[in-house]
């Protein structure tokens, strides 16, 4: 069993005792097989692995989305210990934001497209917390899923722009056998929502359809489309299923053939 560290002081003390290569997997908890793949890759490639569990309020654009984000700490910890994680870092909001978020990272190009058009401020919140975590953990390698492809691009860009001494490793999206990309938000889908989510994943990967046709097919089937676009050699999409407080936003992307 590894160690649970909550305060920044304790993290610094623990980190100073760790030698060799350090792998880092930042998460917001509600861990699934996609996170487990990142952790397994880290434990295979690095001497020690640190996983953070922190539901970062600054990257949520609505309080109801933040409140409804699934929280499964006990199960998450079991998954970490089963996978030989050395440290679970579980900070609280006031510790990570002593400045009350008056200092933040702002990127002015990639942040404004795709998810950025409907989620103002989301990427600043995400980049800010990732920068803080990288500064505190000081890992050799940090692992991120390709499912959040725009996020991965932004983190790679930040690391290059700010000369951060860490290797960013992007890992392929893990899917259910039926093709649905794993996501912590899937837990909030109703049975009908799951069918629609699966339909989204399959339609996005149908390369006989153009992006315009995909949008049309999805909208005809009661999915609300934020965007379907091709860039970076990928086809990326975001949709919303359900309505009101039960609305779930899903993103996915596939490599273009
Ligand atoms: O991908 C996530 O779970 C989050 O955006 C991250 C990278 C842990 C930052 O809060």
PDB file of C-alpha atoms and ligand atoms in Angstrom:
ATOM      1  CA  UNK A   1       0.000   0.000   0.000  1.00  0.00           C
ATOM      2  CA  UNK A   2       1.239   3.488  -0.842  1.00  0.00           C
ATOM      3  CA  UNK A   3       0.985   6.697   1.106  1.00  0.00           C
ATOM      4  CA  UNK A   4      -1.786   9.305   1.196  1.00  0.00           C
ATOM      5  CA  UNK A   5      -0.459  12.863   1.280  1.00  0.00           C
ATOM      6  CA  UNK A   6      -2.786  15.797   1.756  1.00  0.00           C
ATOM      7  CA  UNK A   7      -0.813  18.942   2.523  1.00  0.00           C
ATOM      8  CA  UNK A   8       1.677  20.651   0.273  1.00  0.00           C
ATOM      9  CA  UNK A   9       4.289  20.593   3.051  1.00  0.00           C
ATOM     10  CA  UNK A  10       3.937  16.806   3.383  1.00  0.00           C
ATOM     11  CA  UNK A  11       4.105  16.373  -0.376  1.00  0.00           C
ATOM     12  CA  UNK A  12       7.362  18.350  -0.490  1.00  0.00           C
ATOM     13  CA  UNK A  13       8.837  16.305   2.362  1.00  0.00           C
ATOM     14  CA  UNK A  14       7.794  12.988   0.798  1.00  0.00           C
ATOM     15  CA  UNK A  15       8.915  14.027  -2.676  1.00  0.00           C
ATOM     16  CA  UNK A  16      12.392  14.907  -1.351  1.00  0.00           C
ATOM     17  CA  UNK A  17      12.839  11.313  -0.157  1.00  0.00           C
ATOM     18  CA  UNK A  18      11.998   9.781  -3.554  1.00  0.00           C
ATOM     19  CA  UNK A  19      14.902   8.988  -5.849  1.00  0.00           C
ATOM     20  CA  UNK A  20      15.004   7.726  -9.434  1.00  0.00           C
ATOM     21  CA  UNK A  21      12.470   8.574 -12.125  1.00  0.00           C
ATOM     22  CA  UNK A  22       9.062   9.848 -11.022  1.00  0.00           C
ATOM     23  CA  UNK A  23       5.907   9.278 -13.072  1.00  0.00           C
ATOM     24  CA  UNK A  24       2.913  11.524 -12.428  1.00  0.00           C
ATOM     25  CA  UNK A  25      -0.730  10.941 -13.306  1.00  0.00           C
ATOM     26  CA  UNK A  26      -2.942  13.937 -12.455  1.00  0.00           C
ATOM     27  CA  UNK A  27      -6.648  13.018 -12.124  1.00  0.00           C
ATOM     28  CA  UNK A  28      -9.935  14.331 -10.827  1.00  0.00           C
ATOM     29  CA  UNK A  29     -10.773  10.929  -9.323  1.00  0.00           C
ATOM     30  CA  UNK A  30     -13.714   8.700 -10.334  1.00  0.00           C
ATOM     31  CA  UNK A  31     -10.996   6.503 -11.761  1.00  0.00           C
ATOM     32  CA  UNK A  32     -11.715   4.005 -14.542  1.00  0.00           C
ATOM     33  CA  UNK A  33      -9.758   1.668 -16.803  1.00  0.00           C
ATOM     34  CA  UNK A  34      -8.545   4.662 -18.848  1.00  0.00           C
ATOM     35  CA  UNK A  35      -6.804   6.135 -15.785  1.00  0.00           C
ATOM     36  CA  UNK A  36      -5.552   2.665 -14.898  1.00  0.00           C
ATOM     37  CA  UNK A  37      -3.790   2.453 -18.275  1.00  0.00           C
ATOM     38  CA  UNK A  38      -1.986   5.756 -17.552  1.00  0.00           C
ATOM     39  CA  UNK A  39      -0.972   4.482 -14.121  1.00  0.00           C
ATOM     40  CA  UNK A  40       0.238   1.126 -15.478  1.00  0.00           C
ATOM     41  CA  UNK A  41       2.318   2.908 -18.122  1.00  0.00           C
ATOM     42  CA  UNK A  42       3.818   5.145 -15.446  1.00  0.00           C
ATOM     43  CA  UNK A  43       4.666   2.291 -13.068  1.00  0.00           C
ATOM     44  CA  UNK A  44       6.219   0.386 -15.987  1.00  0.00           C
ATOM     45  CA  UNK A  45       8.348   3.307 -17.172  1.00  0.00           C
ATOM     46  CA  UNK A  46       9.234   5.055 -13.883  1.00  0.00           C
ATOM     47  CA  UNK A  47      10.714   4.039 -10.518  1.00  0.00           C
ATOM     48  CA  UNK A  48       7.907   5.692  -8.545  1.00  0.00           C
ATOM     49  CA  UNK A  49       4.424   6.882  -9.434  1.00  0.00           C
ATOM     50  CA  UNK A  50       2.502   9.756  -7.874  1.00  0.00           C
ATOM     51  CA  UNK A  51      -1.208  10.165  -8.648  1.00  0.00           C
ATOM     52  CA  UNK A  52      -3.127  13.309  -7.706  1.00  0.00           C
ATOM     53  CA  UNK A  53      -6.860  13.275  -7.055  1.00  0.00           C
ATOM     54  CA  UNK A  54      -8.258  16.791  -7.131  1.00  0.00           C
ATOM     55  CA  UNK A  55     -11.586  17.937  -8.546  1.00  0.00           C
ATOM     56  CA  UNK A  56     -10.359  21.292  -9.791  1.00  0.00           C
ATOM     57  CA  UNK A  57     -13.107  23.920  -9.384  1.00  0.00           C
ATOM     58  CA  UNK A  58     -11.489  26.484 -11.684  1.00  0.00           C
ATOM     59  CA  UNK A  59     -11.927  24.314 -14.776  1.00  0.00           C
ATOM     60  CA  UNK A  60     -15.680  23.825 -14.327  1.00  0.00           C
ATOM     61  CA  UNK A  61     -17.852  26.371 -16.065  1.00  0.00           C
ATOM     62  CA  UNK A  62     -20.955  25.638 -14.002  1.00  0.00           C
ATOM     63  CA  UNK A  63     -21.377  24.971 -10.284  1.00  0.00           C
ATOM     64  CA  UNK A  64     -23.897  22.223 -10.981  1.00  0.00           C
ATOM     65  CA  UNK A  65     -21.376  20.353 -13.201  1.00  0.00           C
ATOM     66  CA  UNK A  66     -18.801  20.684 -10.391  1.00  0.00           C
ATOM     67  CA  UNK A  67     -21.245  19.446  -7.748  1.00  0.00           C
ATOM     68  CA  UNK A  68     -22.357  16.516  -9.889  1.00  0.00           C
ATOM     69  CA  UNK A  69     -18.858  15.388 -10.814  1.00  0.00           C
ATOM     70  CA  UNK A  70     -18.632  11.772  -9.555  1.00  0.00           C
ATOM     71  CA  UNK A  71     -16.554  11.266  -6.395  1.00  0.00           C
ATOM     72  CA  UNK A  72     -15.455   7.712  -5.490  1.00  0.00           C
ATOM     73  CA  UNK A  73     -12.400   8.172  -3.247  1.00  0.00           C
ATOM     74  CA  UNK A  74     -12.428   4.765  -1.494  1.00  0.00           C
ATOM     75  CA  UNK A  75     -12.593   2.865  -4.799  1.00  0.00           C
ATOM     76  CA  UNK A  76     -10.012   5.181  -6.357  1.00  0.00           C
ATOM     77  CA  UNK A  77      -7.524   4.443  -3.579  1.00  0.00           C
ATOM     78  CA  UNK A  78      -8.016   0.688  -3.978  1.00  0.00           C
ATOM     79  CA  UNK A  79      -7.189   1.035  -7.665  1.00  0.00           C
ATOM     80  CA  UNK A  80      -4.017   3.016  -6.835  1.00  0.00           C
ATOM     81  CA  UNK A  81      -2.756   0.511  -4.250  1.00  0.00           C
ATOM     82  CA  UNK A  82      -3.540  -2.435  -6.573  1.00  0.00           C
ATOM     83  CA  UNK A  83      -1.309  -0.763  -9.161  1.00  0.00           C
ATOM     84  CA  UNK A  84       1.639  -0.060  -6.840  1.00  0.00           C
ATOM     85  CA  UNK A  85       1.283   3.704  -6.777  1.00  0.00           C
ATOM     86  CA  UNK A  86       3.747   5.219  -4.282  1.00  0.00           C
ATOM     87  CA  UNK A  87       1.876   8.411  -3.357  1.00  0.00           C
ATOM     88  CA  UNK A  88      -1.749   9.560  -3.650  1.00  0.00           C
ATOM     89  CA  UNK A  89      -1.723  13.362  -3.441  1.00  0.00           C
ATOM     90  CA  UNK A  90      -5.157  14.643  -2.382  1.00  0.00           C
ATOM     91  CA  UNK A  91      -4.908  18.388  -1.713  1.00  0.00           C
ATOM     92  CA  UNK A  92      -7.748  20.734  -0.874  1.00  0.00           C
ATOM     93  CA  UNK A  93      -8.826  23.778  -2.766  1.00  0.00           C
ATOM     94  CA  UNK A  94      -7.481  26.356  -0.299  1.00  0.00           C
ATOM     95  CA  UNK A  95      -4.049  24.705  -0.264  1.00  0.00           C
ATOM     96  CA  UNK A  96      -3.743  24.654  -4.052  1.00  0.00           C
ATOM     97  CA  UNK A  97      -5.184  28.148  -4.481  1.00  0.00           C
ATOM     98  CA  UNK A  98      -3.648  30.319  -1.715  1.00  0.00           C
ATOM     99  CA  UNK A  99      -4.057  33.241  -4.141  1.00  0.00           C
ATOM    100  CA  UNK A 100      -7.805  32.502  -4.657  1.00  0.00           C
ATOM    101  CA  UNK A 101      -7.018  32.026  -8.364  1.00  0.00           C
ATOM    102  CA  UNK A 102      -5.886  35.603  -8.983  1.00  0.00           C
ATOM    103  CA  UNK A 103      -2.837  34.191 -10.768  1.00  0.00           C
ATOM    104  CA  UNK A 104      -3.658  31.978 -13.723  1.00  0.00           C
ATOM    105  CA  UNK A 105      -2.232  30.591 -16.953  1.00  0.00           C
ATOM    106  CA  UNK A 106      -3.760  31.986 -20.100  1.00  0.00           C
ATOM    107  CA  UNK A 107      -3.183  30.582 -23.574  1.00  0.00           C
ATOM    108  CA  UNK A 108      -4.520  32.649 -26.408  1.00  0.00           C
ATOM    109  CA  UNK A 109      -4.831  30.443 -29.453  1.00  0.00           C
ATOM    110  CA  UNK A 110      -5.772  26.796 -28.952  1.00  0.00           C
ATOM    111  CA  UNK A 111      -7.899  27.692 -25.887  1.00  0.00           C
ATOM    112  CA  UNK A 112     -10.399  29.611 -27.995  1.00  0.00           C
ATOM    113  CA  UNK A 113     -11.354  26.855 -30.437  1.00  0.00           C
ATOM    114  CA  UNK A 114     -13.279  23.535 -30.114  1.00  0.00           C
ATOM    115  CA  UNK A 115     -14.199  23.080 -26.408  1.00  0.00           C
ATOM    116  CA  UNK A 116     -12.992  26.639 -25.706  1.00  0.00           C
ATOM    117  CA  UNK A 117     -15.882  28.169 -27.669  1.00  0.00           C
ATOM    118  CA  UNK A 118     -18.532  26.754 -25.322  1.00  0.00           C
ATOM    119  CA  UNK A 119     -16.493  26.475 -22.094  1.00  0.00           C
ATOM    120  CA  UNK A 120     -15.037  29.920 -21.399  1.00  0.00           C
ATOM    121  CA  UNK A 121     -12.244  29.821 -18.805  1.00  0.00           C
ATOM    122  CA  UNK A 122     -12.080  26.025 -18.777  1.00  0.00           C
ATOM    123  CA  UNK A 123      -8.600  25.746 -20.255  1.00  0.00           C
ATOM    124  CA  UNK A 124      -7.130  28.506 -18.062  1.00  0.00           C
ATOM    125  CA  UNK A 125      -8.352  26.615 -14.998  1.00  0.00           C
ATOM    126  CA  UNK A 126      -7.000  23.321 -16.321  1.00  0.00           C
ATOM    127  CA  UNK A 127      -3.582  24.761 -17.331  1.00  0.00           C
ATOM    128  CA  UNK A 128      -3.240  26.598 -14.016  1.00  0.00           C
ATOM    129  CA  UNK A 129      -3.843  23.496 -11.922  1.00  0.00           C
ATOM    130  CA  UNK A 130      -1.611  21.323 -14.122  1.00  0.00           C
ATOM    131  CA  UNK A 131       1.201  23.892 -13.799  1.00  0.00           C
ATOM    132  CA  UNK A 132       0.801  24.003  -9.998  1.00  0.00           C
ATOM    133  CA  UNK A 133       0.791  20.193  -9.772  1.00  0.00           C
ATOM    134  CA  UNK A 134       3.834  19.844 -12.043  1.00  0.00           C
ATOM    135  CA  UNK A 135       5.735  22.430  -9.953  1.00  0.00           C
ATOM    136  CA  UNK A 136       4.875  20.602  -6.715  1.00  0.00           C
ATOM    137  CA  UNK A 137       5.393  17.011  -7.869  1.00  0.00           C
ATOM    138  CA  UNK A 138       8.391  17.733 -10.105  1.00  0.00           C
ATOM    139  CA  UNK A 139       7.977  14.497 -12.100  1.00  0.00           C
ATOM    140  CA  UNK A 140      10.239  13.062 -14.782  1.00  0.00           C
ATOM    141  CA  UNK A 141       7.221  12.117 -16.913  1.00  0.00           C
ATOM    142  CA  UNK A 142       3.549  13.069 -16.728  1.00  0.00           C
ATOM    143  CA  UNK A 143       0.831  10.978 -18.359  1.00  0.00           C
ATOM    144  CA  UNK A 144      -2.363  12.269 -20.018  1.00  0.00           C
ATOM    145  CA  UNK A 145      -5.062  10.558 -22.078  1.00  0.00           C
ATOM    146  CA  UNK A 146      -5.558  11.369 -25.758  1.00  0.00           C
ATOM    147  CA  UNK A 147      -9.297  11.425 -25.150  1.00  0.00           C
ATOM    148  CA  UNK A 148      -8.887  15.040 -24.005  1.00  0.00           C
ATOM    149  CA  UNK A 149      -6.854  15.805 -27.092  1.00  0.00           C
ATOM    150  CA  UNK A 150      -7.143  19.597 -26.949  1.00  0.00           C
ATOM    151  CA  UNK A 151      -6.090  19.460 -23.286  1.00  0.00           C
ATOM    152  CA  UNK A 152      -3.065  17.331 -24.224  1.00  0.00           C
ATOM    153  CA  UNK A 153      -2.064  19.811 -26.974  1.00  0.00           C
ATOM    154  CA  UNK A 154      -2.350  22.725 -24.540  1.00  0.00           C
ATOM    155  CA  UNK A 155      -0.281  20.989 -21.852  1.00  0.00           C
ATOM    156  CA  UNK A 156       2.424  20.069 -24.390  1.00  0.00           C
ATOM    157  CA  UNK A 157       2.431  23.706 -25.537  1.00  0.00           C
ATOM    158  CA  UNK A 158       2.655  25.068 -21.983  1.00  0.00           C
ATOM    159  CA  UNK A 159       5.549  22.757 -21.097  1.00  0.00           C
ATOM    160  CA  UNK A 160       7.421  23.935 -24.195  1.00  0.00           C
ATOM    161  CA  UNK A 161       6.575  27.621 -23.725  1.00  0.00           C
ATOM    162  CA  UNK A 162       7.497  27.730 -20.018  1.00  0.00           C
ATOM    163  CA  UNK A 163      10.539  25.402 -20.300  1.00  0.00           C
ATOM    164  CA  UNK A 164       9.132  22.963 -17.746  1.00  0.00           C
ATOM    165  CA  UNK A 165      11.535  20.055 -17.147  1.00  0.00           C
ATOM    166  CA  UNK A 166       9.056  17.201 -17.698  1.00  0.00           C
ATOM    167  CA  UNK A 167       8.236  14.787 -20.521  1.00  0.00           C
ATOM    168  CA  UNK A 168       4.544  14.787 -21.408  1.00  0.00           C
ATOM    169  CA  UNK A 169       3.327  11.367 -22.518  1.00  0.00           C
ATOM    170  CA  UNK A 170       0.019  11.128 -24.400  1.00  0.00           C
ATOM    171  CA  UNK A 171      -1.673   7.722 -24.116  1.00  0.00           C
ATOM    172  CA  UNK A 172      -4.336   6.241 -26.445  1.00  0.00           C
ATOM    173  CA  UNK A 173      -8.011   6.470 -25.477  1.00  0.00           C
ATOM    174  CA  UNK A 174      -9.366   3.366 -23.755  1.00  0.00           C
ATOM    175  CA  UNK A 175     -12.771   2.224 -25.059  1.00  0.00           C
ATOM    176  CA  UNK A 176     -15.438  -0.243 -24.073  1.00  0.00           C
ATOM    177  CA  UNK A 177     -15.664  -3.196 -26.472  1.00  0.00           C
ATOM    178  CA  UNK A 178     -18.579  -1.449 -28.181  1.00  0.00           C
ATOM    179  CA  UNK A 179     -16.432   1.609 -28.961  1.00  0.00           C
ATOM    180  CA  UNK A 180     -17.587   4.035 -26.236  1.00  0.00           C
ATOM    181  CA  UNK A 181     -14.635   6.065 -24.900  1.00  0.00           C
ATOM    182  CA  UNK A 182     -14.234   5.652 -21.127  1.00  0.00           C
ATOM    183  CA  UNK A 183     -14.970   8.814 -19.176  1.00  0.00           C
ATOM    184  CA  UNK A 184     -15.779   9.571 -15.539  1.00  0.00           C
ATOM    185  CA  UNK A 185     -18.850  11.415 -16.822  1.00  0.00           C
ATOM    186  CA  UNK A 186     -20.263   8.174 -18.354  1.00  0.00           C
ATOM    187  CA  UNK A 187     -21.376   7.270 -14.804  1.00  0.00           C
ATOM    188  CA  UNK A 188     -23.976  10.045 -15.086  1.00  0.00           C
ATOM    189  CA  UNK A 189     -25.562   8.700 -18.285  1.00  0.00           C
ATOM    190  CA  UNK A 190     -29.076   7.235 -18.205  1.00  0.00           C
ATOM    191  CA  UNK A 191     -29.586   3.961 -20.165  1.00  0.00           C
ATOM    192  CA  UNK A 192     -30.899   6.028 -23.089  1.00  0.00           C
ATOM    193  CA  UNK A 193     -28.000   8.486 -22.697  1.00  0.00           C
ATOM    194  CA  UNK A 194     -25.548   5.574 -22.954  1.00  0.00           C
ATOM    195  CA  UNK A 195     -27.139   4.478 -26.246  1.00  0.00           C
ATOM    196  CA  UNK A 196     -26.770   8.032 -27.570  1.00  0.00           C
ATOM    197  CA  UNK A 197     -23.168   8.243 -26.326  1.00  0.00           C
ATOM    198  CA  UNK A 198     -22.365   5.024 -28.153  1.00  0.00           C
ATOM    199  CA  UNK A 199     -24.085   6.315 -31.283  1.00  0.00           C
ATOM    200  CA  UNK A 200     -21.911   9.446 -31.051  1.00  0.00           C
ATOM    201  CA  UNK A 201     -18.690   7.384 -30.772  1.00  0.00           C
ATOM    202  CA  UNK A 202     -19.631   5.186 -33.732  1.00  0.00           C
ATOM    203  CA  UNK A 203     -20.787   8.051 -35.945  1.00  0.00           C
ATOM    204  CA  UNK A 204     -17.637  10.086 -35.243  1.00  0.00           C
ATOM    205  CA  UNK A 205     -15.506   7.117 -36.352  1.00  0.00           C
ATOM    206  CA  UNK A 206     -17.498   6.601 -39.553  1.00  0.00           C
ATOM    207  CA  UNK A 207     -15.115   7.957 -42.184  1.00  0.00           C
ATOM    208  CA  UNK A 208     -17.592   7.521 -45.023  1.00  0.00           C
ATOM    209  CA  UNK A 209     -19.372  10.588 -43.560  1.00  0.00           C
ATOM    210  CA  UNK A 210     -18.171  14.185 -43.792  1.00  0.00           C
ATOM    211  CA  UNK A 211     -18.118  16.385 -40.675  1.00  0.00           C
ATOM    212  CA  UNK A 212     -21.266  18.153 -41.922  1.00  0.00           C
ATOM    213  CA  UNK A 213     -23.051  14.825 -42.404  1.00  0.00           C
ATOM    214  CA  UNK A 214     -22.012  13.668 -38.947  1.00  0.00           C
ATOM    215  CA  UNK A 215     -23.453  16.806 -37.358  1.00  0.00           C
ATOM    216  CA  UNK A 216     -26.698  16.296 -39.286  1.00  0.00           C
ATOM    217  CA  UNK A 217     -27.046  12.604 -38.321  1.00  0.00           C
ATOM    218  CA  UNK A 218     -26.308  13.330 -34.646  1.00  0.00           C
ATOM    219  CA  UNK A 219     -28.746  16.238 -34.466  1.00  0.00           C
ATOM    220  CA  UNK A 220     -31.486  14.120 -36.101  1.00  0.00           C
ATOM    221  CA  UNK A 221     -30.967  11.658 -33.239  1.00  0.00           C
ATOM    222  CA  UNK A 222     -31.492  14.190 -30.429  1.00  0.00           C
ATOM    223  CA  UNK A 223     -27.811  14.858 -29.714  1.00  0.00           C
ATOM    224  CA  UNK A 224     -26.902  18.520 -29.309  1.00  0.00           C
ATOM    225  CA  UNK A 225     -23.640  19.112 -31.141  1.00  0.00           C
ATOM    226  CA  UNK A 226     -21.088  21.648 -29.834  1.00  0.00           C
ATOM    227  CA  UNK A 227     -18.657  20.914 -32.670  1.00  0.00           C
ATOM    228  CA  UNK A 228     -17.402  18.307 -35.100  1.00  0.00           C
ATOM    229  CA  UNK A 229     -14.079  19.347 -36.607  1.00  0.00           C
ATOM    230  CA  UNK A 230     -10.961  17.917 -38.154  1.00  0.00           C
ATOM    231  CA  UNK A 231      -7.533  19.173 -37.114  1.00  0.00           C
ATOM    232  CA  UNK A 232      -4.182  17.797 -35.900  1.00  0.00           C
ATOM    233  CA  UNK A 233      -4.844  14.703 -38.083  1.00  0.00           C
ATOM    234  CA  UNK A 234      -7.871  13.884 -35.939  1.00  0.00           C
ATOM    235  CA  UNK A 235     -11.622  14.170 -36.081  1.00  0.00           C
ATOM    236  CA  UNK A 236     -12.837  15.716 -32.841  1.00  0.00           C
ATOM    237  CA  UNK A 237     -16.343  16.193 -31.492  1.00  0.00           C
ATOM    238  CA  UNK A 238     -18.338  17.325 -28.472  1.00  0.00           C
ATOM    239  CA  UNK A 239     -22.038  16.664 -27.875  1.00  0.00           C
ATOM    240  CA  UNK A 240     -24.575  16.985 -25.103  1.00  0.00           C
ATOM    241  CA  UNK A 241     -27.112  14.341 -24.158  1.00  0.00           C
ATOM    242  CA  UNK A 242     -30.004  14.635 -21.708  1.00  0.00           C
ATOM    243  CA  UNK A 243     -31.377  17.963 -20.592  1.00  0.00           C
ATOM    244  CA  UNK A 244     -31.441  20.374 -17.653  1.00  0.00           C
ATOM    245  CA  UNK A 245     -29.629  19.105 -14.574  1.00  0.00           C
ATOM    246  CA  UNK A 246     -29.235  15.675 -16.220  1.00  0.00           C
ATOM    247  CA  UNK A 247     -27.350  17.026 -19.220  1.00  0.00           C
ATOM    248  CA  UNK A 248     -24.017  15.245 -19.827  1.00  0.00           C
ATOM    249  CA  UNK A 249     -21.383  16.673 -22.154  1.00  0.00           C
ATOM    250  CA  UNK A 250     -19.252  14.130 -23.988  1.00  0.00           C
ATOM    251  CA  UNK A 251     -16.092  14.595 -26.024  1.00  0.00           C
ATOM    252  CA  UNK A 252     -14.242  12.146 -28.230  1.00  0.00           C
ATOM    253  CA  UNK A 253     -11.711  12.097 -31.054  1.00  0.00           C
ATOM    254  CA  UNK A 254     -10.350   9.600 -33.548  1.00  0.00           C
ATOM    255  CA  UNK A 255      -7.245   9.536 -35.717  1.00  0.00           C
ATOM    256  CA  UNK A 256      -8.003  10.279 -39.371  1.00  0.00           C
ATOM    257  CA  UNK A 257      -7.218   7.332 -41.634  1.00  0.00           C
TER     258      UNK A 257
HETATM  259  O1  LIG B   1      -8.076  15.428 -17.382  1.00  0.00           O
HETATM  260  C1  LIG B   1      -8.325  15.684 -16.181  1.00  0.00           C
HETATM  261  O2  LIG B   1      -8.794  14.828 -15.430  1.00  0.00           O
HETATM  262  C2  LIG B   1      -8.064  17.087 -15.654  1.00  0.00           C
HETATM  263  O3  LIG B   1      -8.310  18.036 -16.631  1.00  0.00           O
HETATM  264  C3  LIG B   1      -6.667  17.262 -15.059  1.00  0.00           C
HETATM  265  C4  LIG B   1      -5.584  17.094 -16.107  1.00  0.00           C
HETATM  266  C5  LIG B   1      -6.460  16.260 -13.932  1.00  0.00           C
HETATM  267  C6  LIG B   1      -6.527  18.675 -14.457  1.00  0.00           C
HETATM  268  O4  LIG B   1      -7.475  18.919 -13.474  1.00  0.00           O
END
